[in-house]
Short mmCIF file of C-alpha atoms in Angstrom, two decimals:
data_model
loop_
_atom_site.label_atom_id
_atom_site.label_comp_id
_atom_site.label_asym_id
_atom_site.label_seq_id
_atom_site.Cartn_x
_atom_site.Cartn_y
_atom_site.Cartn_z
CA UNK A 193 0.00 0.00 0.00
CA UNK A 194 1.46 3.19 -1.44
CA UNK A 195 0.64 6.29 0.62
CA UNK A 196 0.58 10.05 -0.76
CA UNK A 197 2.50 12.94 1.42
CA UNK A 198 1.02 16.33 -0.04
CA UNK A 199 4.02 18.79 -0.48
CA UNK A 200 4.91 22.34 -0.90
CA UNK A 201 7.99 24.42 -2.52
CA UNK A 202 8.47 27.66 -0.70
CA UNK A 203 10.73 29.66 -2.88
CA UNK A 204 11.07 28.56 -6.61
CA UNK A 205 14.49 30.07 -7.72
CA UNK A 206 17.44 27.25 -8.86
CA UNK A 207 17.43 25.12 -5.76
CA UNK A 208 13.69 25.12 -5.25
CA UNK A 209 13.81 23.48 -9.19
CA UNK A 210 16.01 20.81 -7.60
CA UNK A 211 13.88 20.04 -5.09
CA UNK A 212 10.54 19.52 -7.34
CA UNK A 213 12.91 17.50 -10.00
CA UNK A 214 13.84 15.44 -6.66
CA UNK A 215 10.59 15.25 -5.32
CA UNK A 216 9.37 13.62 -9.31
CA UNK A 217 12.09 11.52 -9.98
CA UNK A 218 11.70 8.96 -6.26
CA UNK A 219 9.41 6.99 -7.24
CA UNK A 220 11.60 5.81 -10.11
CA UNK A 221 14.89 5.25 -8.12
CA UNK A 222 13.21 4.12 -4.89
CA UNK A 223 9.92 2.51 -6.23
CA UNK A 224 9.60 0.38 -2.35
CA UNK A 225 9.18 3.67 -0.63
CA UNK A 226 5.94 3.93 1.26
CA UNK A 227 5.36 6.92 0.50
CA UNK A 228 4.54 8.87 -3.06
CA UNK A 229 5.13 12.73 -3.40
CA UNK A 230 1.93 14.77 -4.03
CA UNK A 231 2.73 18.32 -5.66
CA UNK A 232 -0.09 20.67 -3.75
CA UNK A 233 2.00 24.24 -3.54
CA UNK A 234 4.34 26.32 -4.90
CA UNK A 235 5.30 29.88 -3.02
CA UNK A 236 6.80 32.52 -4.57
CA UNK A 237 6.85 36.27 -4.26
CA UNK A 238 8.09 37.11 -7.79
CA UNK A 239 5.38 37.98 -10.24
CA UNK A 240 5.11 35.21 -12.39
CA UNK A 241 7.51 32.54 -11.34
CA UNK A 242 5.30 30.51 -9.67
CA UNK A 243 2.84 29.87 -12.40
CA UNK A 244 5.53 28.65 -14.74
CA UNK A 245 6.45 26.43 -11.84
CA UNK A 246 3.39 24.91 -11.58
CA UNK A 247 2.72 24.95 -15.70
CA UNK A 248 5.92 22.81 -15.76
CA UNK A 249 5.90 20.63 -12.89
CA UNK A 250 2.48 20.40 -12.29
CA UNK A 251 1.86 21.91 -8.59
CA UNK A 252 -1.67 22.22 -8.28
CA UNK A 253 -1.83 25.85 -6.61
CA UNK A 254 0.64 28.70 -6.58
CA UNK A 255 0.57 31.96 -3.75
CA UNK A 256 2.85 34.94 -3.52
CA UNK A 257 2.25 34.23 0.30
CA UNK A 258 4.05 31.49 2.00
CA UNK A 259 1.68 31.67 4.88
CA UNK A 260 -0.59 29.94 2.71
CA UNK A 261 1.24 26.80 2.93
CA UNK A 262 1.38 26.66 6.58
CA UNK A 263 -2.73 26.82 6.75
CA UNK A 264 -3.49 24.32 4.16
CA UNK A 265 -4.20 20.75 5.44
CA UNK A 266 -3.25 19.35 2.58
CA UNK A 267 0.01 19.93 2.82
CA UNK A 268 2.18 17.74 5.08
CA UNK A 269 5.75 18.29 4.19
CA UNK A 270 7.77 21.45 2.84
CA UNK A 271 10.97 22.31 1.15
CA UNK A 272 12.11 25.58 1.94
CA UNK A 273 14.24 26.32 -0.19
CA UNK A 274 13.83 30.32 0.15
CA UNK A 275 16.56 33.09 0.62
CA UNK A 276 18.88 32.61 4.42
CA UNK A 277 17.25 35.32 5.84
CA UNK A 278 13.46 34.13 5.87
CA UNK A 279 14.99 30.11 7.07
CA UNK A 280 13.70 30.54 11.02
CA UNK A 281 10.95 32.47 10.20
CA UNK A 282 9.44 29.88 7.58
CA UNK A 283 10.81 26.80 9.69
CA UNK A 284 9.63 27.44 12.82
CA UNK A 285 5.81 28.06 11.05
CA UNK A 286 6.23 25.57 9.02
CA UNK A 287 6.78 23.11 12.41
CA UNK A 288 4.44 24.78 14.19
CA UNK A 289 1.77 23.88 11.58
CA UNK A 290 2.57 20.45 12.17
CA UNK A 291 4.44 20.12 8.56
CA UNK A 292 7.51 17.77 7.75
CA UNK A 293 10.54 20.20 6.51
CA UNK A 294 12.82 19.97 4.36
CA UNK A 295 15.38 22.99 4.51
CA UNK A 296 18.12 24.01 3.02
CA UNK A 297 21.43 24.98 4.46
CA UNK A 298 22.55 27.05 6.15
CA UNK A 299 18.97 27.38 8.28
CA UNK A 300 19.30 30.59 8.90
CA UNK A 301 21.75 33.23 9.34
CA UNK A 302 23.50 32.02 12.97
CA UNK A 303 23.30 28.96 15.05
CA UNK A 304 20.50 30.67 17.29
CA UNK A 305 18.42 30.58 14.15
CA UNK A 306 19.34 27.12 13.43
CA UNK A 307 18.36 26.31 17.12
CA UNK A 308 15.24 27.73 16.73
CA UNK A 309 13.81 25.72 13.77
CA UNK A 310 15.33 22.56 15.54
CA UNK A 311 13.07 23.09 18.49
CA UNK A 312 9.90 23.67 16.72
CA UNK A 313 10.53 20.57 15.22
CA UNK A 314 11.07 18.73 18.30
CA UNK A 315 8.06 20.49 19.63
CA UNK A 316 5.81 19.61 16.96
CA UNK A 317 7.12 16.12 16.96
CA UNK A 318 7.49 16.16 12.85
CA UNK A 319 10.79 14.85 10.86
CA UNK A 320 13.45 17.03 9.20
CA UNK A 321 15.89 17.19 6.42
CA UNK A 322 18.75 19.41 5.87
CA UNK A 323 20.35 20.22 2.65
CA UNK A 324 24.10 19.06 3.10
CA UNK A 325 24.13 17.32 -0.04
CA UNK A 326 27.63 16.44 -0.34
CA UNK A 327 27.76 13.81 2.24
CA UNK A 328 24.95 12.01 0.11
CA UNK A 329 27.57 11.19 -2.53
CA UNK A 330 28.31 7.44 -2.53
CA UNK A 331 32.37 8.25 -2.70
CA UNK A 332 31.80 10.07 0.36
CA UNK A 333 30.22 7.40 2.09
CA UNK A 334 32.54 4.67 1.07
CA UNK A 335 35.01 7.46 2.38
CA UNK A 336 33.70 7.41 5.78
CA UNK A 337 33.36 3.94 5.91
CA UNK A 338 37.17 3.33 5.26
CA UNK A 339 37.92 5.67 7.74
CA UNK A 340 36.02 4.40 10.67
CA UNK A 341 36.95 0.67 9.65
CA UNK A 342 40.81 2.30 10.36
CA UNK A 343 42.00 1.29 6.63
CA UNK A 344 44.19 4.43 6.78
CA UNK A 345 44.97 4.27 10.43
CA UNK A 346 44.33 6.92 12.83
CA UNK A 347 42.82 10.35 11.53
CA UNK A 348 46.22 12.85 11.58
CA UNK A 349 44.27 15.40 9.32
CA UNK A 350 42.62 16.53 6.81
CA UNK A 351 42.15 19.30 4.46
CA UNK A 352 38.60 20.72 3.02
CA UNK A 353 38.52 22.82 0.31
CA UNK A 354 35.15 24.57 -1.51
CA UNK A 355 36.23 27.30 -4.40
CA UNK A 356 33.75 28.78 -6.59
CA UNK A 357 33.68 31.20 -9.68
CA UNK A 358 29.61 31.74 -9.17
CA UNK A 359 30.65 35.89 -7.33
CA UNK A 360 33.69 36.10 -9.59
CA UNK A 361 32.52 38.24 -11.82
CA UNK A 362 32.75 41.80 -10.59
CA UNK A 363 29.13 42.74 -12.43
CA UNK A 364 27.26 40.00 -10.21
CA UNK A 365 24.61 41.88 -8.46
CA UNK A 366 23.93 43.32 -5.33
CA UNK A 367 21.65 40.29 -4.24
CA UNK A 368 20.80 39.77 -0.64
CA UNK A 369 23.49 36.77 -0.64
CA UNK A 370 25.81 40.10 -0.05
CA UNK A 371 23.67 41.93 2.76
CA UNK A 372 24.75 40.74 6.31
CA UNK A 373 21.31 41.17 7.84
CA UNK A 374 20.07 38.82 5.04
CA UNK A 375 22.91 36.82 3.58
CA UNK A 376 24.18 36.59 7.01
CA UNK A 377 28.04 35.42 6.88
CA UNK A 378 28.84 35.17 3.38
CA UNK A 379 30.62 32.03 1.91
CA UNK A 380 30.71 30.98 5.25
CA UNK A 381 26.98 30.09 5.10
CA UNK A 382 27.16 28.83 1.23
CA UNK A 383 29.96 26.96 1.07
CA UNK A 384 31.67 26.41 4.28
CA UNK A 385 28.65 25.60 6.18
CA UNK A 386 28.85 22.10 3.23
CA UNK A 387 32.92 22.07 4.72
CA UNK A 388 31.90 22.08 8.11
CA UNK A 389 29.26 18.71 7.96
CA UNK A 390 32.05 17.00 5.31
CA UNK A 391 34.23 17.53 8.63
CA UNK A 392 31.90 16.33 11.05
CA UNK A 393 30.53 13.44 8.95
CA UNK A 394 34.41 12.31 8.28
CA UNK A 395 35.97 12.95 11.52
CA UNK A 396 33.17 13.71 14.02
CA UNK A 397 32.71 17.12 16.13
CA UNK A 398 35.06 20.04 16.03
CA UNK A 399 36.60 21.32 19.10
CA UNK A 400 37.84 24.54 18.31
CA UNK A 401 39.38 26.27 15.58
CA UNK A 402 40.87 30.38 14.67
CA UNK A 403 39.79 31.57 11.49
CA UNK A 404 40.60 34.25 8.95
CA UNK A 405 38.06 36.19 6.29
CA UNK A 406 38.04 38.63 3.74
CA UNK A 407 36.13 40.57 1.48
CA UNK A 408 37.81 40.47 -2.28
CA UNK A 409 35.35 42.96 -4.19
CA UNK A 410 34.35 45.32 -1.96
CA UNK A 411 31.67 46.65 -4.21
CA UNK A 412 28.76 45.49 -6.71
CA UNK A 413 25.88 46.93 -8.23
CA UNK A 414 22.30 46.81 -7.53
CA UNK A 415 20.02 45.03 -9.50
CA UNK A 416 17.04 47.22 -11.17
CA UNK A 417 14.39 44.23 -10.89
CA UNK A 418 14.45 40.42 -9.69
CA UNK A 419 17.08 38.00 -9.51
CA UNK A 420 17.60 34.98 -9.90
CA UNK A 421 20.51 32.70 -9.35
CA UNK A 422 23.84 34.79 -9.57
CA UNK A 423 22.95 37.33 -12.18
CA UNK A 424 24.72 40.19 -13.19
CA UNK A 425 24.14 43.90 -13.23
CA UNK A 426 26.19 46.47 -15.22
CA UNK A 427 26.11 50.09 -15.00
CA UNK A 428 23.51 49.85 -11.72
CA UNK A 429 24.54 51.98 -8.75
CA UNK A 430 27.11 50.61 -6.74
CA UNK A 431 26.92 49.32 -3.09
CA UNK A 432 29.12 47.77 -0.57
CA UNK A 433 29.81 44.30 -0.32
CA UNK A 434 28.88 43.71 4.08
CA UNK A 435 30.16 39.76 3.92
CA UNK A 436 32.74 37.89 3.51
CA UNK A 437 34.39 36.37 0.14
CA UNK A 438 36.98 33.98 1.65
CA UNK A 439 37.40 31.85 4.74
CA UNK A 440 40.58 30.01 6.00
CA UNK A 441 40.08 28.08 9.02
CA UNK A 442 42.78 26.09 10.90
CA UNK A 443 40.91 23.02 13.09
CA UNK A 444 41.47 21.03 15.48
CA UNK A 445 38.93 18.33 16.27
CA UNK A 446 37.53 16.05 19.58
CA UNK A 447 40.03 13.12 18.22
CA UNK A 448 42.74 15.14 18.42
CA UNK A 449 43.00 15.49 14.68
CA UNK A 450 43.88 18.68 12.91
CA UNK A 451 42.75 20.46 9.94
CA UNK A 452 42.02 22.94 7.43
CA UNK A 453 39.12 24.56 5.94
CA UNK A 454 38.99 27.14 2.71
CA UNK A 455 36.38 28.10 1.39
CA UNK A 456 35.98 30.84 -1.18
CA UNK A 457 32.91 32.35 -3.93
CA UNK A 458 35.14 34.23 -5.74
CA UNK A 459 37.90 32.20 -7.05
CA UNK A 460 38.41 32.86 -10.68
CA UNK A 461 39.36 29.30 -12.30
CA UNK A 462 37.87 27.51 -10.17
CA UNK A 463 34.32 25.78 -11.21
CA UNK A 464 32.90 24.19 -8.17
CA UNK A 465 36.53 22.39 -6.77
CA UNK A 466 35.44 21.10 -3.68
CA UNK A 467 36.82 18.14 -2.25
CA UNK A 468 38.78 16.84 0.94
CA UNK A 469 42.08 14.99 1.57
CA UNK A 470 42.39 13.03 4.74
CA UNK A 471 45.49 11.77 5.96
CA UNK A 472 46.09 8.71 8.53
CA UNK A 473 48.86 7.20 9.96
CA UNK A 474 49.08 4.19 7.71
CA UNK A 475 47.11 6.14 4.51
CA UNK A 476 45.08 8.44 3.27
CA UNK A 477 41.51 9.23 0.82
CA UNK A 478 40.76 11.80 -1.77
CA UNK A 479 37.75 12.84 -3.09
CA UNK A 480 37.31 15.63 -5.67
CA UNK A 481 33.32 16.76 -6.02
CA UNK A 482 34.45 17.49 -9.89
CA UNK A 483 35.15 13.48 -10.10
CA UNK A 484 32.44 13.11 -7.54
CA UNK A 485 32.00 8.62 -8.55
CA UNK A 486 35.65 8.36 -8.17
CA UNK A 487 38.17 8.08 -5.07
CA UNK A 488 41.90 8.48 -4.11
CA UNK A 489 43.41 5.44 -1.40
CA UNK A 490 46.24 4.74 -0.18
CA UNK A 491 46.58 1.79 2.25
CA UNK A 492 48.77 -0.57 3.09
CA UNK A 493 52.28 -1.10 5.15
CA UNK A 494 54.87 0.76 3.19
CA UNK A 495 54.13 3.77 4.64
CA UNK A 496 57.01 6.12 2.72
CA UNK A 497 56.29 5.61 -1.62
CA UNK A 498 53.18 4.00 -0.59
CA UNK A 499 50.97 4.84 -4.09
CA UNK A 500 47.43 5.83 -4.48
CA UNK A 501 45.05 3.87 -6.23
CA UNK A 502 41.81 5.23 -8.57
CA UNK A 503 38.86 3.20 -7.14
CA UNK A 504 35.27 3.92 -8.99
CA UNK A 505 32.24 3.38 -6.69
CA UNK A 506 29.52 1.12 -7.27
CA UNK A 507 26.56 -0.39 -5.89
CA UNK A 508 27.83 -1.30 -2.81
CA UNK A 509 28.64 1.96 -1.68
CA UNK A 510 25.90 4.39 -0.42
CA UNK A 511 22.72 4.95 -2.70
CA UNK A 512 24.46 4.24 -5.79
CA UNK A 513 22.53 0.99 -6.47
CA UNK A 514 19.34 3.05 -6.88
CA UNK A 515 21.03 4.96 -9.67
CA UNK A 516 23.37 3.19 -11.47
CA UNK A 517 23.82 -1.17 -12.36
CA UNK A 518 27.98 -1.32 -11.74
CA UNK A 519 31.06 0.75 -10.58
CA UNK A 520 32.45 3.86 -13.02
CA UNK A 521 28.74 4.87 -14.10
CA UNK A 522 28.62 8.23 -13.66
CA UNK A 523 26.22 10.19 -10.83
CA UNK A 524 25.50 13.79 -10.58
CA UNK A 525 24.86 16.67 -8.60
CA UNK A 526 21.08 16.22 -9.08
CA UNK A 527 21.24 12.56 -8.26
CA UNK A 528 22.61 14.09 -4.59
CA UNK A 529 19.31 15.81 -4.02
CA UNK A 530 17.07 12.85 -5.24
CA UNK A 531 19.31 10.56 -1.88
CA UNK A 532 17.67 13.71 -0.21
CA UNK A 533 14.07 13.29 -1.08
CA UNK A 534 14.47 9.51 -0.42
CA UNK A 535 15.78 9.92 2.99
CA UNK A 536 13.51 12.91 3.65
CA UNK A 537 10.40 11.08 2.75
CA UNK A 538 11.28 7.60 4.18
CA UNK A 539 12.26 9.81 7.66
CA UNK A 540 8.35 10.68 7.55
CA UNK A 541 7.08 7.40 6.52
CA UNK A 542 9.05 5.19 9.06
CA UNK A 543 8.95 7.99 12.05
CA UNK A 544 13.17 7.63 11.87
CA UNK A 545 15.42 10.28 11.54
CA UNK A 546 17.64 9.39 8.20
CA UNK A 547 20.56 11.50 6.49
CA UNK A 548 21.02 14.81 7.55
CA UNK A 549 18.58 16.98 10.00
CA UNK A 550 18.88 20.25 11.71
CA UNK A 551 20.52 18.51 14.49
CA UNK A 552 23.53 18.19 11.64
CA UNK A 553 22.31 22.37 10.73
CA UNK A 554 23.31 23.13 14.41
CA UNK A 555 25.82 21.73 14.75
CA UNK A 556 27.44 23.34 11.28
CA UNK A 557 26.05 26.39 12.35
CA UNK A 558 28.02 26.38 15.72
CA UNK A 559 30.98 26.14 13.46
CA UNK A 560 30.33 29.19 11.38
CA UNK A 561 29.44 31.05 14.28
CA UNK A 562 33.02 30.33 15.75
CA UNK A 563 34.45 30.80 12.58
CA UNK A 564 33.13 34.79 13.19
CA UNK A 565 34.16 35.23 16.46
CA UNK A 566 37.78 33.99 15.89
CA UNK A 567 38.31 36.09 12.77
CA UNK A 568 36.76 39.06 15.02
CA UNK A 569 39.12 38.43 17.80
CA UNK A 570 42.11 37.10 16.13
CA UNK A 571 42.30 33.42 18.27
CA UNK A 572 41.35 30.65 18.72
CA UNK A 573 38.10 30.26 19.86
CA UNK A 574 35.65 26.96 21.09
CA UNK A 575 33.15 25.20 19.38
CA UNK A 576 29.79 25.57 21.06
CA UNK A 577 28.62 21.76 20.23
CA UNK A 578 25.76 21.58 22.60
CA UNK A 579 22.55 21.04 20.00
#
């Protein structure tokens, strides 16, 4: 017997697309789930938008209003997939309600909001998922697996990297993304929020760690309508940049292990590099996000010249089964997102918390917080843990 779980889309710009392809495509990789998505709503405040949401993926309402969601019974679970700032306002209604959420990183714009949506869903007693995609990947598991089954010895360190091109370009526009009371920390929130769960997913909890940021373009231009994605804006007046561009972030974790964390938006060259290398005391594993189906080990007993060896995932590792028949078929990005929806929907339908929640969003959000107090201070500083 194949239930259906009425959803809603709060926010329909790129990542609220990956959501609804998610949402449509589980049935086809997962066909045992209990559980069938129902498209009710999609919210979104741009004229417009919404209706060639629902045209295309066939929603069966749209609002301007996201409070709409929240007082239709219909609707049972939620991606909210709308801009930082609104995260804790739309989570903790969306709990309240008594709806199933699915949120995107970073949940708001500090651990406090993060805190908050995590309690209303406690509270409310309803089932979470967080948007930390990059632990879904099956390399990543397989990863994790090697390193708690000690193939590369004892955790020495480890080295997380995200660069991105996407604010390169010095006509991007003024967006929120770039307004500290609504983007909140900058890169720290887009892309080293995703460093800070790789860590803890790897290598468990952070202790503490001293940070340094920077702003690179101190100044873009405003955009004269709506935005979408990273779009650009010539000749518009010009305002200042409030957060930050880069992070570098020196750790040093519960196990005793060190590491390092860089993460930067406006690295011209560099498409999307994220990736990790952690080191052991008899080896070491590489993943690159770029060559996301493929991984770096070294293992063994020769310790000095020991080599690395290409290994392609496969069906035995993670979710890649539901995707692909044998090892070196490719996965992508998208297919992330879909391991999302699964684990999202079979969370609701079993009453079991699986893959990422806000528990995981507090805890990342702890880091970024310390990451802002160390580079305000200059030191080291400790990782509030406590969820």
């Amino acid at each position: 017997m194949v239930d259906t779980l009425g959803v809603a889309v709060i926010g329909f710009g790129w990542m609220g697309r990956v959501h609804t392809q998610a949402y449509a495509r589980v049935p086809h990789h997962y066909p045992q789930l209990a559980l069938r998505p129902e498209l009710i709503t999609v919210a979104e405040e741009v004229p417009g938008r919404a209706e060639e949401a629902a045209a295309q993926f066939g929603f069966a309402r749209t609002t301007r209003d996201w409070r709409d969601v929240a007082a239709d019974p219909r609707i049972q679970a939620v991606s909210i997939t709308a801009p930082n700032f609104l995260h804790r306002e739309i989570g903790v209604a969306m709990a309240e309600a008594g709806k199933h959420i699915w949120i995107e990183k970073p949940v708001g714009l500090t651990a406090d909001d993060a805190r908050a949506v995590a309690d209303a869903v406690e509270k409310a007693g309803v089932r979470s998922a967080v948007g930390f995609n990059y632990r879904n990947a099956p390399a990543v598991e397989a990863a994790r697996a090697l390193i708690a089954a000690g193939d590369i010895g004892t955790v020495t360190h480890v080295r997380i990297r995200l660069f991105s091109d996407y604010a390169a370009h010095p006509e991007s526009a003024l967006t929120w993304r770039y307004e500290r009371e609504r983007g909140g920390s900058g890169v720290l929130g887009d892309l080293a929020s995703h460093g800070a769960d790789l860590a803890r997913f790897l290598l468990g909890d952070i202790a503490s760690l001293t940070a340094d940021t920077a702003i690179f373009l101190p100044e873009r231009a405003r955009p004269a309508g709506a935005t979408a994605g990273h779009s650009r804006a010539a000749g518009g007046e010009l305002g200042p940049v409030e957060n930050e561009d880069y992070v570098n972030c020196l750790l040093r974790f519960a196990s005793g292990a060190r590491g390092v964390l860089e993460a930067c938006r406006v690295s011209v060259g560099e498409q999307n590099n994220y990736g990790f290398e952690v080191h052991g005391t008899k080896g070491a594993v590489f993943w690159d996000f770029r060559r996301m189906n493929e991984l770096g080990v070294s293992r063994g007993t020769a310790y000095q010249d020991q080599p690395v060896s290409t290994v392609h995932v496969g069906p035995g590792d993670g979710e890649f089964g539901a995707f692909q028949p044998g090892a070196a078929n490719a996965m992508g990005y998208d297919d992330l997102k879909v391991i999302e929806a699964h684990r999202f929907l079979r969370s609701v339908a079993e009453d079991t918390a699986y893959g990422a929640t806000l528990t995981d969003a507090v805890r990342s959000a702890a880091v970024l917080d310390a990451m802002v107090r160390s580079a305000e201070s200059g030191s080291w500083v400790t990782v509030d843990a406590s969820s």
